[in-house]
Short mmCIF file of C-alpha atoms and ligand atoms in Angstrom, two decimals:
data_model
loop_
_atom_site.label_atom_id
_atom_site.label_comp_id
_atom_site.label_asym_id
_atom_site.label_seq_id
_atom_site.Cartn_x
_atom_site.Cartn_y
_atom_site.Cartn_z
CA UNK A 1 134.43 43.55 -73.39
CA UNK A 2 131.31 45.24 -71.96
CA UNK A 3 128.33 42.82 -72.24
CA UNK A 4 125.17 44.40 -73.61
CA UNK A 5 122.01 43.99 -71.56
CA UNK A 6 120.31 42.77 -74.71
CA UNK A 7 122.47 39.63 -74.65
CA UNK A 8 121.13 38.54 -71.26
CA UNK A 9 119.06 35.45 -72.04
CA UNK A 10 119.47 33.41 -68.86
CA UNK A 11 119.09 34.88 -65.35
CA UNK A 12 119.57 33.27 -61.96
CA UNK A 13 117.97 34.76 -58.83
CA UNK A 14 119.53 33.84 -55.49
CA UNK A 15 117.43 34.40 -52.38
CA UNK A 16 118.93 34.79 -48.91
CA UNK A 17 117.14 35.47 -45.64
CA UNK A 18 113.44 35.09 -44.98
CA UNK A 19 110.36 33.98 -46.89
CA UNK A 20 109.46 37.64 -47.49
CA UNK A 21 112.57 37.92 -49.65
CA UNK A 22 111.54 34.70 -51.39
CA UNK A 23 108.20 36.19 -52.42
CA UNK A 24 109.98 39.25 -53.86
CA UNK A 25 112.27 36.96 -55.86
CA UNK A 26 109.29 34.95 -57.14
CA UNK A 27 107.58 38.11 -58.41
CA UNK A 28 110.75 39.14 -60.23
CA UNK A 29 111.24 35.67 -61.74
CA UNK A 30 107.69 35.78 -63.10
CA UNK A 31 108.39 39.06 -64.90
CA UNK A 32 111.64 37.69 -66.35
CA UNK A 33 110.08 34.48 -67.68
CA UNK A 34 107.08 36.38 -69.06
CA UNK A 35 109.58 38.41 -71.07
CA UNK A 36 111.15 35.29 -72.53
CA UNK A 37 114.18 35.00 -70.27
CA UNK A 38 115.31 31.56 -69.11
CA UNK A 39 115.15 31.71 -65.32
CA UNK A 40 116.64 29.71 -62.46
CA UNK A 41 116.58 30.08 -58.68
CA UNK A 42 119.44 29.46 -56.26
CA UNK A 43 121.23 27.65 -59.15
CA UNK A 44 124.96 26.91 -59.44
CA UNK A 45 124.60 26.68 -63.18
CA UNK A 46 126.26 29.36 -65.36
CA UNK A 47 123.96 32.22 -66.33
CA UNK A 48 124.29 35.54 -68.15
CA UNK A 49 123.27 37.42 -65.03
CA UNK A 50 122.64 36.78 -61.36
CA UNK A 51 120.50 38.83 -58.97
CA UNK A 52 121.39 38.22 -55.31
CA UNK A 53 118.45 39.06 -53.01
CA UNK A 54 120.27 39.70 -49.76
CA UNK A 55 119.43 39.67 -46.05
CA UNK A 56 120.75 42.37 -43.72
CA UNK A 57 118.95 41.57 -40.46
CA UNK A 58 121.77 40.50 -38.16
CA UNK A 59 125.54 39.90 -38.35
CA UNK A 60 125.35 36.22 -39.39
CA UNK A 61 122.93 37.02 -42.20
CA UNK A 62 125.02 39.96 -43.37
CA UNK A 63 128.14 37.82 -43.47
CA UNK A 64 126.30 35.14 -45.46
CA UNK A 65 125.14 37.79 -47.95
CA UNK A 66 128.66 39.16 -48.41
CA UNK A 67 130.20 35.72 -48.87
CA UNK A 68 127.52 34.82 -51.44
CA UNK A 69 128.32 38.01 -53.39
CA UNK A 70 132.02 37.08 -53.26
CA UNK A 71 131.24 33.59 -54.59
CA UNK A 72 129.50 35.06 -57.62
CA UNK A 73 132.34 37.53 -58.19
CA UNK A 74 134.65 34.51 -58.40
CA UNK A 75 132.18 32.89 -60.84
CA UNK A 76 132.26 36.10 -62.90
CA UNK A 77 136.06 36.06 -62.98
CA UNK A 78 135.79 32.43 -64.17
CA UNK A 79 133.46 33.60 -66.97
CA UNK A 80 130.38 31.72 -65.67
CA UNK A 81 128.47 34.95 -65.05
CA UNK A 82 128.44 38.20 -67.08
CA UNK A 83 126.50 40.52 -64.79
CA UNK A 84 126.05 40.60 -61.00
CA UNK A 85 123.22 42.58 -59.42
CA UNK A 86 122.48 42.83 -55.69
CA UNK A 87 119.14 43.75 -54.10
CA UNK A 88 117.33 43.22 -50.79
CA UNK A 89 117.92 44.23 -47.18
CA UNK A 90 121.73 44.31 -47.03
CA UNK A 91 121.81 46.42 -50.18
CA UNK A 92 119.05 48.71 -48.89
CA UNK A 93 120.86 49.16 -45.59
CA UNK A 94 124.48 49.67 -46.73
CA UNK A 95 124.23 50.62 -50.41
CA UNK A 96 126.73 53.52 -50.41
CA UNK A 97 129.38 51.49 -48.56
CA UNK A 98 128.82 48.41 -50.75
CA UNK A 99 129.14 50.41 -53.98
CA UNK A 100 132.54 51.66 -52.77
CA UNK A 101 133.76 48.37 -51.31
CA UNK A 102 132.59 45.87 -53.96
CA UNK A 103 132.99 47.56 -57.39
CA UNK A 104 132.84 44.12 -59.11
CA UNK A 105 129.06 44.18 -58.62
CA UNK A 106 127.44 45.76 -61.68
CA UNK A 107 124.69 47.47 -59.70
CA UNK A 108 123.22 47.58 -56.19
CA UNK A 109 119.46 48.03 -55.81
CA UNK A 110 117.33 48.79 -52.76
CA UNK A 111 114.73 46.46 -51.30
CA UNK A 112 111.80 47.64 -53.41
CA UNK A 113 113.56 48.75 -56.64
CA UNK A 114 111.47 46.34 -58.68
CA UNK A 115 110.93 48.76 -61.57
CA UNK A 116 114.59 49.84 -61.55
CA UNK A 117 115.72 46.23 -61.94
CA UNK A 118 113.35 45.64 -64.86
CA UNK A 119 114.52 48.89 -66.51
CA UNK A 120 118.20 47.94 -65.98
CA UNK A 121 117.57 44.64 -67.77
CA UNK A 122 115.51 46.37 -70.44
CA UNK A 123 112.44 44.32 -69.51
CA UNK A 124 108.89 45.45 -70.18
CA UNK A 125 106.94 45.34 -66.90
CA UNK A 126 103.89 43.10 -67.28
CA UNK A 127 101.29 44.89 -65.14
CA UNK A 128 98.86 42.02 -65.65
CA UNK A 129 101.32 39.73 -63.84
CA UNK A 130 102.02 41.91 -60.81
CA UNK A 131 100.27 39.46 -58.51
CA UNK A 132 101.56 36.39 -60.28
CA UNK A 133 104.62 34.44 -59.16
CA UNK A 134 107.17 31.95 -60.40
CA UNK A 135 106.98 29.50 -57.49
CA UNK A 136 110.26 28.29 -56.02
CA UNK A 137 108.66 26.28 -53.21
CA UNK A 138 107.18 22.79 -53.83
CA UNK A 139 104.06 23.51 -55.90
CA UNK A 140 101.59 22.56 -53.14
CA UNK A 141 102.56 25.35 -50.71
CA UNK A 142 103.42 29.02 -51.09
CA UNK A 143 104.10 32.07 -48.93
CA UNK A 144 101.69 35.00 -49.21
CA UNK A 145 103.24 38.30 -48.12
CA UNK A 146 100.32 40.38 -46.84
CA UNK A 147 102.29 43.51 -45.94
CA UNK A 148 105.73 45.06 -46.00
CA UNK A 149 107.47 47.39 -43.57
CA UNK A 150 106.89 47.79 -39.85
CA UNK A 151 105.62 50.46 -37.43
CA UNK A 152 106.96 48.78 -34.32
CA UNK A 153 110.02 50.12 -32.47
CA UNK A 154 111.77 47.01 -31.13
CA UNK A 155 115.09 48.25 -29.78
CA UNK A 156 117.19 45.43 -31.33
CA UNK A 157 115.75 45.65 -34.84
CA UNK A 158 116.92 47.68 -37.84
CA UNK A 159 114.25 46.39 -40.24
CA UNK A 160 111.93 49.43 -40.11
CA UNK A 161 114.98 51.56 -41.06
CA UNK A 162 115.19 49.98 -44.50
CA UNK A 163 111.70 48.64 -45.10
CA UNK A 164 109.90 51.81 -44.04
CA UNK A 165 106.50 51.99 -42.42
CA UNK A 166 103.84 49.31 -42.56
CA UNK A 167 102.06 48.94 -45.87
CA UNK A 168 99.23 46.37 -46.06
CA UNK A 169 98.72 44.76 -49.47
CA UNK A 170 95.11 45.47 -50.50
CA UNK A 171 92.85 42.49 -49.77
CA UNK A 172 91.60 42.27 -53.37
CA UNK A 173 95.19 41.97 -54.63
CA UNK A 174 95.92 39.22 -52.10
CA UNK A 175 92.79 37.32 -53.11
CA UNK A 176 93.84 37.69 -56.76
CA UNK A 177 97.37 36.43 -55.94
CA UNK A 178 96.03 33.53 -53.88
CA UNK A 179 93.59 32.50 -56.62
CA UNK A 180 96.45 32.41 -59.11
CA UNK A 181 98.49 30.30 -56.67
CA UNK A 182 95.55 27.91 -56.18
CA UNK A 183 95.24 27.55 -59.97
CA UNK A 184 98.93 26.48 -59.98
CA UNK A 185 98.07 23.70 -57.49
CA UNK A 186 98.91 25.44 -54.21
CA UNK A 187 96.96 23.94 -51.30
CA UNK A 188 98.73 25.58 -48.35
CA UNK A 189 99.16 29.34 -47.94
CA UNK A 190 101.64 30.64 -45.35
CA UNK A 191 100.72 34.22 -44.46
CA UNK A 192 103.81 36.32 -43.75
CA UNK A 193 104.76 39.93 -43.02
CA UNK A 194 107.16 41.67 -40.66
CA UNK A 195 104.16 41.91 -38.34
CA UNK A 196 100.96 40.03 -39.16
CA UNK A 197 99.04 41.58 -36.24
CA UNK A 198 98.99 45.06 -37.78
CA UNK A 199 97.36 43.98 -41.07
CA UNK A 200 94.75 46.46 -42.23
CA UNK A 201 95.23 49.22 -39.68
CA UNK A 202 97.03 51.46 -42.21
CA UNK A 203 94.67 50.73 -45.14
CA UNK A 204 91.26 50.05 -43.54
CA UNK A 205 91.81 51.81 -40.18
CA UNK A 206 90.96 48.53 -38.42
CA UNK A 207 92.34 45.01 -38.09
CA UNK A 208 91.49 43.08 -41.24
CA UNK A 209 93.43 39.86 -40.62
CA UNK A 210 90.39 37.76 -39.63
CA UNK A 211 88.43 38.89 -42.69
CA UNK A 212 91.41 38.23 -44.97
CA UNK A 213 91.91 34.72 -43.59
CA UNK A 214 88.22 33.90 -44.00
CA UNK A 215 88.16 35.16 -47.59
CA UNK A 216 91.35 33.29 -48.52
CA UNK A 217 89.87 30.08 -47.11
CA UNK A 218 86.94 30.40 -49.53
CA UNK A 219 89.26 30.00 -52.54
CA UNK A 220 88.84 26.63 -54.28
CA UNK A 221 91.87 24.43 -53.86
CA UNK A 222 93.23 26.16 -50.75
CA UNK A 223 93.13 23.59 -47.92
CA UNK A 224 95.44 25.06 -45.29
CA UNK A 225 96.13 28.63 -44.18
CA UNK A 226 98.99 29.17 -41.74
CA UNK A 227 99.82 32.33 -39.79
CA UNK A 228 103.40 33.50 -39.23
CA UNK A 229 105.04 36.51 -37.52
CA UNK A 230 102.20 37.64 -35.24
CA UNK A 231 103.13 40.39 -32.80
CA UNK A 232 101.86 40.03 -29.19
CA UNK A 233 100.95 43.66 -28.57
CA UNK A 234 97.50 44.48 -30.06
CA UNK A 235 97.19 40.91 -31.38
CA UNK A 236 93.85 40.71 -33.30
CA UNK A 237 92.08 38.11 -31.13
CA UNK A 238 89.11 37.93 -33.53
CA UNK A 239 91.31 35.78 -35.78
CA UNK A 240 91.22 33.10 -33.06
CA UNK A 241 87.51 32.53 -33.67
CA UNK A 242 88.26 32.02 -37.39
CA UNK A 243 91.08 29.64 -36.45
CA UNK A 244 88.77 27.64 -34.13
CA UNK A 245 85.79 27.46 -36.47
CA UNK A 246 87.27 27.40 -39.97
CA UNK A 247 88.67 23.90 -40.75
CA UNK A 248 90.93 25.33 -43.45
CA UNK A 249 92.87 27.50 -40.99
CA UNK A 250 95.71 25.56 -39.35
CA UNK A 251 95.58 25.51 -35.57
CA UNK A 252 99.04 26.94 -35.63
CA UNK A 253 100.42 30.35 -34.75
CA UNK A 254 103.94 31.72 -34.97
CA UNK A 255 104.13 34.54 -32.40
CA UNK A 256 107.66 35.73 -31.49
CA UNK A 257 107.61 36.98 -27.85
CA UNK A 258 111.37 37.57 -27.65
CA UNK A 259 111.54 37.63 -23.82
CA UNK A 260 109.43 37.51 -20.66
CA UNK A 261 111.16 39.62 -18.01
CA UNK A 262 109.51 43.03 -17.59
CA UNK A 263 112.95 44.63 -17.29
CA UNK A 264 114.08 43.28 -20.68
CA UNK A 265 110.71 43.67 -22.44
CA UNK A 266 110.79 47.36 -21.50
CA UNK A 267 114.42 47.76 -22.62
CA UNK A 268 113.52 45.98 -25.90
CA UNK A 269 110.59 48.43 -26.32
CA UNK A 270 108.17 45.56 -26.97
CA UNK A 271 105.20 47.47 -25.50
CA UNK A 272 104.06 44.47 -23.54
CA UNK A 273 104.69 42.92 -20.13
CA UNK A 274 105.33 39.42 -18.82
CA UNK A 275 101.78 39.21 -17.43
CA UNK A 276 100.23 40.43 -20.69
CA UNK A 277 102.28 37.88 -22.63
CA UNK A 278 101.22 35.03 -20.34
CA UNK A 279 97.60 36.17 -20.47
CA UNK A 280 97.67 36.31 -24.27
CA UNK A 281 99.20 32.83 -24.62
CA UNK A 282 96.64 31.42 -22.16
CA UNK A 283 93.80 33.18 -24.00
CA UNK A 284 94.98 31.86 -27.39
CA UNK A 285 95.06 28.29 -26.03
CA UNK A 286 91.59 28.67 -24.48
CA UNK A 287 90.11 30.12 -27.66
CA UNK A 288 91.74 27.54 -29.97
CA UNK A 289 92.04 24.18 -28.17
CA UNK A 290 94.88 22.06 -29.56
CA UNK A 291 96.66 25.00 -31.20
CA UNK A 292 100.42 24.63 -31.78
CA UNK A 293 102.40 27.75 -30.81
CA UNK A 294 105.79 28.62 -32.27
CA UNK A 295 107.79 31.45 -30.75
CA UNK A 296 111.19 33.11 -30.99
CA UNK A 297 113.31 34.30 -28.07
CA UNK A 298 116.29 36.65 -27.91
CA UNK A 299 118.92 36.10 -25.22
CA UNK A 300 121.88 38.24 -24.17
CA UNK A 301 120.14 41.58 -24.75
CA UNK A 302 122.10 44.46 -23.16
CA UNK A 303 121.44 44.52 -19.42
CA UNK A 304 120.03 40.96 -19.26
CA UNK A 305 120.77 39.88 -15.68
CA UNK A 306 121.08 36.34 -14.35
CA UNK A 307 117.65 36.88 -12.81
CA UNK A 308 116.13 38.02 -16.13
CA UNK A 309 117.49 34.86 -17.71
CA UNK A 310 116.15 32.68 -14.84
CA UNK A 311 112.73 34.22 -15.45
CA UNK A 312 113.03 33.28 -19.13
CA UNK A 313 113.96 29.71 -18.27
CA UNK A 314 110.94 29.44 -15.94
CA UNK A 315 108.71 30.95 -18.66
CA UNK A 316 109.85 28.40 -21.27
CA UNK A 317 109.22 25.54 -18.82
CA UNK A 318 105.80 26.96 -17.88
CA UNK A 319 104.53 27.87 -21.35
CA UNK A 320 105.68 24.67 -23.08
CA UNK A 321 105.69 26.11 -26.62
CA UNK A 322 105.32 23.48 -29.32
CA UNK A 323 108.05 25.07 -31.39
CA UNK A 324 110.71 27.51 -30.27
CA UNK A 325 113.72 29.24 -31.81
CA UNK A 326 116.26 31.27 -29.81
CA UNK A 327 118.83 33.79 -31.05
CA UNK A 328 121.82 35.38 -29.29
CA UNK A 329 121.49 39.17 -29.41
CA UNK A 330 123.34 40.90 -32.27
CA UNK A 331 124.36 44.54 -31.62
CA UNK A 332 123.04 46.07 -34.85
CA UNK A 333 123.98 49.61 -35.92
CA UNK A 334 121.07 51.94 -36.69
CA UNK A 335 119.02 50.37 -33.88
CA UNK A 336 117.80 52.05 -30.68
CA UNK A 337 119.74 49.49 -28.60
CA UNK A 338 122.96 50.33 -30.49
CA UNK A 339 122.64 54.02 -29.68
CA UNK A 340 121.41 53.62 -26.08
CA UNK A 341 123.01 50.48 -24.64
CA UNK A 342 126.38 48.81 -24.42
CA UNK A 343 126.59 45.26 -25.75
CA UNK A 344 127.57 44.10 -22.24
CA UNK A 345 126.82 40.37 -22.38
CA UNK A 346 129.88 38.37 -23.60
CA UNK A 347 129.22 36.36 -26.80
CA UNK A 348 129.95 33.04 -25.09
CA UNK A 349 127.37 33.83 -22.36
CA UNK A 350 124.82 34.72 -25.04
CA UNK A 351 125.50 31.39 -26.73
CA UNK A 352 125.40 29.44 -23.44
CA UNK A 353 122.01 30.95 -22.64
CA UNK A 354 120.69 30.12 -26.11
CA UNK A 355 121.96 26.53 -25.83
CA UNK A 356 120.42 26.15 -22.36
CA UNK A 357 117.00 27.26 -23.65
CA UNK A 358 117.17 24.89 -26.63
CA UNK A 359 118.10 21.98 -24.37
CA UNK A 360 115.03 22.62 -22.23
CA UNK A 361 112.89 23.00 -25.35
CA UNK A 362 114.15 19.71 -26.74
CA UNK A 363 112.74 17.79 -23.78
CA UNK A 364 109.51 19.79 -23.88
CA UNK A 365 109.15 18.99 -27.58
CA UNK A 366 109.96 15.33 -26.98
CA UNK A 367 107.16 14.97 -24.41
CA UNK A 368 104.68 16.90 -26.58
CA UNK A 369 105.55 14.69 -29.58
CA UNK A 370 105.07 11.50 -27.50
CA UNK A 371 101.48 12.59 -26.86
CA UNK A 372 100.82 12.28 -30.62
CA UNK A 373 101.72 8.56 -30.68
CA UNK A 374 98.60 6.50 -31.38
CA UNK A 375 96.75 9.44 -32.95
CA UNK A 376 95.59 9.48 -36.59
CA UNK A 377 96.56 12.80 -38.16
CA UNK A 378 96.03 14.54 -41.50
CA UNK A 379 99.46 14.84 -43.18
CA UNK A 380 100.49 16.81 -46.29
CA UNK A 381 103.31 14.99 -48.12
CA UNK A 382 106.13 17.37 -49.11
CA UNK A 383 108.76 15.07 -50.64
CA UNK A 384 110.32 11.62 -50.85
CA UNK A 385 113.68 11.18 -49.10
CA UNK A 386 115.61 7.90 -48.86
CA UNK A 387 113.28 5.26 -47.37
CA UNK A 388 110.54 7.71 -46.41
CA UNK A 389 107.92 10.13 -47.61
CA UNK A 390 108.27 13.33 -45.57
CA UNK A 391 105.21 15.34 -44.68
CA UNK A 392 103.78 17.74 -42.16
CA UNK A 393 100.79 18.04 -39.90
CA UNK A 394 98.82 21.28 -39.53
CA UNK A 395 101.09 21.95 -36.51
CA UNK A 396 104.26 22.02 -38.60
CA UNK A 397 105.42 24.80 -40.89
CA UNK A 398 107.88 23.99 -43.71
CA UNK A 399 111.60 24.27 -43.06
CA UNK A 400 111.30 25.35 -39.39
CA UNK A 401 109.19 22.72 -37.60
CA UNK A 402 109.02 18.94 -37.25
CA UNK A 403 108.06 16.41 -39.93
CA UNK A 404 106.17 13.16 -40.28
CA UNK A 405 107.99 10.24 -41.88
CA UNK A 406 106.02 7.51 -43.68
CA UNK A 407 107.67 4.41 -45.23
CA UNK A 408 108.22 4.76 -48.98
CA UNK A 409 106.38 1.47 -49.52
CA UNK A 410 103.11 3.44 -49.12
CA UNK A 411 103.39 4.80 -52.71
CA UNK A 412 102.07 8.26 -51.98
CA UNK A 413 101.68 11.36 -54.12
CA UNK A 414 103.70 14.51 -53.28
CA UNK A 415 101.41 17.41 -52.46
CA UNK A 416 98.52 15.19 -51.32
CA UNK A 417 96.94 14.78 -47.88
CA UNK A 418 96.81 11.38 -46.18
CA UNK A 419 95.52 10.07 -42.84
CA UNK A 420 98.57 8.81 -40.94
CA UNK A 421 98.48 6.67 -37.77
CA UNK A 422 101.43 7.83 -35.62
CA UNK A 423 103.32 4.91 -34.11
CA UNK A 424 106.45 6.62 -32.75
CA UNK A 425 108.08 9.99 -32.10
CA UNK A 426 111.68 11.14 -31.90
CA UNK A 427 112.68 14.66 -30.81
CA UNK A 428 110.86 16.98 -33.28
CA UNK A 429 109.62 14.29 -35.76
CA UNK A 430 106.84 11.69 -35.94
CA UNK A 431 106.78 8.29 -37.66
CA UNK A 432 103.63 6.59 -38.89
CA UNK A 433 101.73 4.61 -41.49
CA UNK A 434 99.00 5.69 -43.89
CA UNK A 435 95.59 4.21 -42.99
S1 SF4 B 1 108.06 43.72 -35.19
FE1 SF4 B 1 109.93 44.40 -34.18
S2 SF4 B 1 111.39 42.77 -34.68
FE2 SF4 B 1 109.72 42.59 -36.13
S3 SF4 B 1 110.34 43.79 -37.94
FE3 SF4 B 1 109.12 45.12 -36.59
S4 SF4 B 1 110.61 46.20 -35.33
FE4 SF4 B 1 111.63 44.40 -36.21
#
């Protein structure tokens, strides 16, 4: 029997992929709850409808999205779910194929079909809540998506194909959104976009990142501002002054460099060179003493020679990033690399190279963490887990970086800052006591 939209009272939103997807889901959830729907996020509980916000970046993410859709189709066959809707990057990228191949899904939406989804569910859009969110993160931190889309042309990346060109969110809207988040108790804002470095160029014809960060830091209640997804080329160095002088801006920067050999940087179309990358990293560390740098590397890109990889190894040892992630190259259709290059590096070599980099990084991280022993550091407590409270320093971003563990006997409050004396370190984590 066909289920009427009107009977949908409980809706579950499932978010896959990155924090940008999470922000989209949180905006949707806010509209649903404001219209009287019971909402849940990433829940296994039965619901009248589920919206799966998919990721379509690389093969692994696509496979995870498909298997999640299949899980909910099984739940529908069991009668736990009435309606299945799919949105996000996978859906934006392969909609026509998905409609044909997975008819059990009631409807596929693009990445930005916000209004379409509300119409489909017969929900009145609350314009007054456009910059309000139903938080799914712990209530003391939240992601703030400052732009969508991307104007870069990285050869391995399909994202611009389905997100479109760069669109900065107007500063006034971001301030409004951040004020609402602060009123909900958010203390830490994580600024995200496909490319943070380009903020403002489309809207204000100049870089506006430094001004935005300064204005966000003036909001009552906001204690930490963290910058993610900076792009090396045309990086707005004026934000470094704000980072050095404004105590509310974490001395932390996530800046994916992807590689360091000129041969591969050119083939990746990263519009930068090994020397420029080194010079930028050195400049950032000079301008902001004590800054923690996170980066991402891509190994096994078509044409990556043994020598290119040796250069990358030397670069990792030389640069000593505080945090580093490495991905084996995924030959993605619709990308420049897919049309121009052969995926000539065997998968096992790609994986070996990624493992080798992470092994080196582990020892780098270990020695950097040891240097923190004996220091007293400001720590934001995220949760209680077994015998410990788990928190982070300003050099640690949630879910991707290290943590600080404090004995549970300290009786601390989640979401509060404490001074912690570090007495030991292990791999990526620190252990200490509140003083
Ligand atoms: S900066 Fe490059 S990798 Fe990042 S979304 Fe844009 S094109 Fe893709």
